[in-house]
Amino acid sequence: MEEILVALLQFAFELVLNVLSYFPFDWPSKHRSSIEPESVAGWCVLWASLGAAMGGLSLLLFEHSLIHASWLRMLTLVSSPLLSAYLSQGIAVARVRNNSNIIPRNHFWYAFWFSLGVAVVRFIYAKH
């Protein structure tokens, strides 16, 4: 039973770190003065690259994965981009009330690709 609890706590901690890694980059959009672009493909490539770079930097501080079970590492790889994206979209929806220049769909995709970049690099290169 103790092993299961430890594995779940490891999973939750790494998941929270991956999900929250995007938010310092999203915070400046709160005061956006121009309308966001409709097309986000180029920006998504940029956000994925920045996320991969952030994942690489995180390996300098935390070279070992906190998760030892491979199935939980795979679950983190899938779930952290989705949770980050939905959380970012939810925050953007709340911000639209004060700033109509924000497009929540864009924030979903920016957070998704950034978090995916972080998660993929940590999944591949973190020691376990």
XYZ file of C-alpha atoms in Angstrom:
128
model
C 0.000 0.000 0.000
C 2.824 2.369 0.861
C 4.438 1.828 -2.548
C 1.215 2.835 -4.285
C 0.918 6.010 -2.228
C 4.558 6.935 -2.937
C 4.065 6.330 -6.668
C 0.912 8.463 -6.732
C 2.595 11.310 -4.847
C 5.589 11.165 -7.199
C 3.215 11.284 -10.163
C 1.223 14.194 -8.711
C 4.329 16.237 -7.915
C 5.899 15.810 -11.366
C 2.538 16.448 -13.023
C 2.056 19.711 -11.111
C 5.573 20.865 -12.044
C 4.971 20.119 -15.738
C 1.542 21.765 -15.771
C 2.641 24.915 -13.955
C 5.827 25.404 -15.998
C 3.929 27.314 -18.702
C 2.161 29.887 -16.541
C 5.024 32.368 -16.032
C 5.118 32.679 -19.822
C 1.365 33.167 -20.130
C 1.029 35.807 -17.438
C 1.981 38.822 -19.663
C -1.003 38.103 -21.932
C -3.257 39.420 -19.170
C -2.453 42.974 -20.260
C -2.548 42.340 -24.014
C -3.218 45.554 -25.968
C -3.563 44.072 -29.473
C -5.789 41.311 -30.810
C -4.230 37.859 -30.817
C -3.661 36.245 -34.223
C -6.206 33.707 -35.489
C -3.541 31.378 -36.910
C -1.369 29.829 -34.205
C 0.654 27.192 -36.101
C 3.911 29.158 -36.103
C 3.470 30.167 -32.495
C 2.835 26.544 -31.513
C 6.165 25.501 -33.034
C 7.837 28.301 -31.066
C 6.087 27.303 -27.818
C 7.006 23.632 -28.310
C 10.635 24.635 -28.854
C 10.609 26.847 -25.761
C 9.035 24.028 -23.783
C 11.716 21.607 -24.938
C 14.379 24.136 -23.917
C 12.691 24.526 -20.521
C 12.606 20.745 -20.189
C 16.337 20.668 -20.934
C 16.995 23.348 -18.312
C 14.914 21.440 -15.791
C 17.221 18.465 -16.305
C 20.115 20.583 -15.048
C 18.284 21.030 -11.750
C 16.408 17.722 -11.557
C 18.239 15.166 -13.684
C 16.280 12.282 -12.170
C 12.604 11.756 -12.816
C 10.587 11.814 -9.643
C 8.510 8.984 -11.081
C 10.043 5.525 -11.101
C 7.149 3.538 -12.548
C 7.305 3.613 -16.344
C 3.527 3.527 -16.757
C 3.184 6.633 -14.571
C 5.881 8.395 -16.632
C 3.855 7.640 -19.774
C 0.687 8.871 -18.075
C 2.473 12.125 -17.217
C 3.597 12.477 -20.823
C -0.030 12.327 -21.968
C -1.828 14.088 -19.135
C 0.395 17.078 -18.349
C -0.027 18.806 -21.751
C -3.784 18.291 -21.611
C -4.150 19.551 -18.039
C -1.913 22.523 -18.734
C -3.884 23.380 -21.873
C -7.298 23.201 -20.195
C -6.082 25.189 -17.203
C -4.608 27.890 -19.441
C -7.773 28.042 -21.506
C -9.852 28.386 -18.348
C -7.699 31.259 -17.128
C -7.942 32.907 -20.564
C -11.734 32.593 -20.495
C -11.747 34.449 -17.172
C -9.404 37.120 -18.579
C -11.636 37.721 -21.623
C -14.105 39.469 -19.331
C -11.537 42.251 -18.779
C -9.637 42.068 -22.077
C -11.433 41.151 -25.311
C -8.104 40.845 -27.187
C -7.485 37.414 -25.641
C -8.534 34.288 -27.561
C -8.832 31.341 -25.112
C -8.397 28.736 -27.876
C -4.932 30.148 -28.618
C -3.912 29.806 -24.975
C -5.069 26.201 -24.990
C -2.715 25.409 -27.877
C 0.207 27.478 -26.592
C 0.092 25.725 -23.215
C -0.424 22.318 -24.806
C 2.636 22.570 -27.067
C 4.829 24.157 -24.395
C 3.953 21.477 -21.838
C 4.354 18.739 -24.429
C 7.872 20.019 -25.165
C 8.742 19.940 -21.461
C 7.183 16.503 -20.944
C 8.825 14.899 -23.994
C 12.320 16.103 -23.101
C 11.933 15.006 -19.480
C 10.426 11.673 -20.575
C 13.317 10.943 -22.918
C 16.300 12.311 -20.989
C 15.476 12.201 -17.281
C 17.216 9.423 -15.426
C 15.019 6.991 -13.574
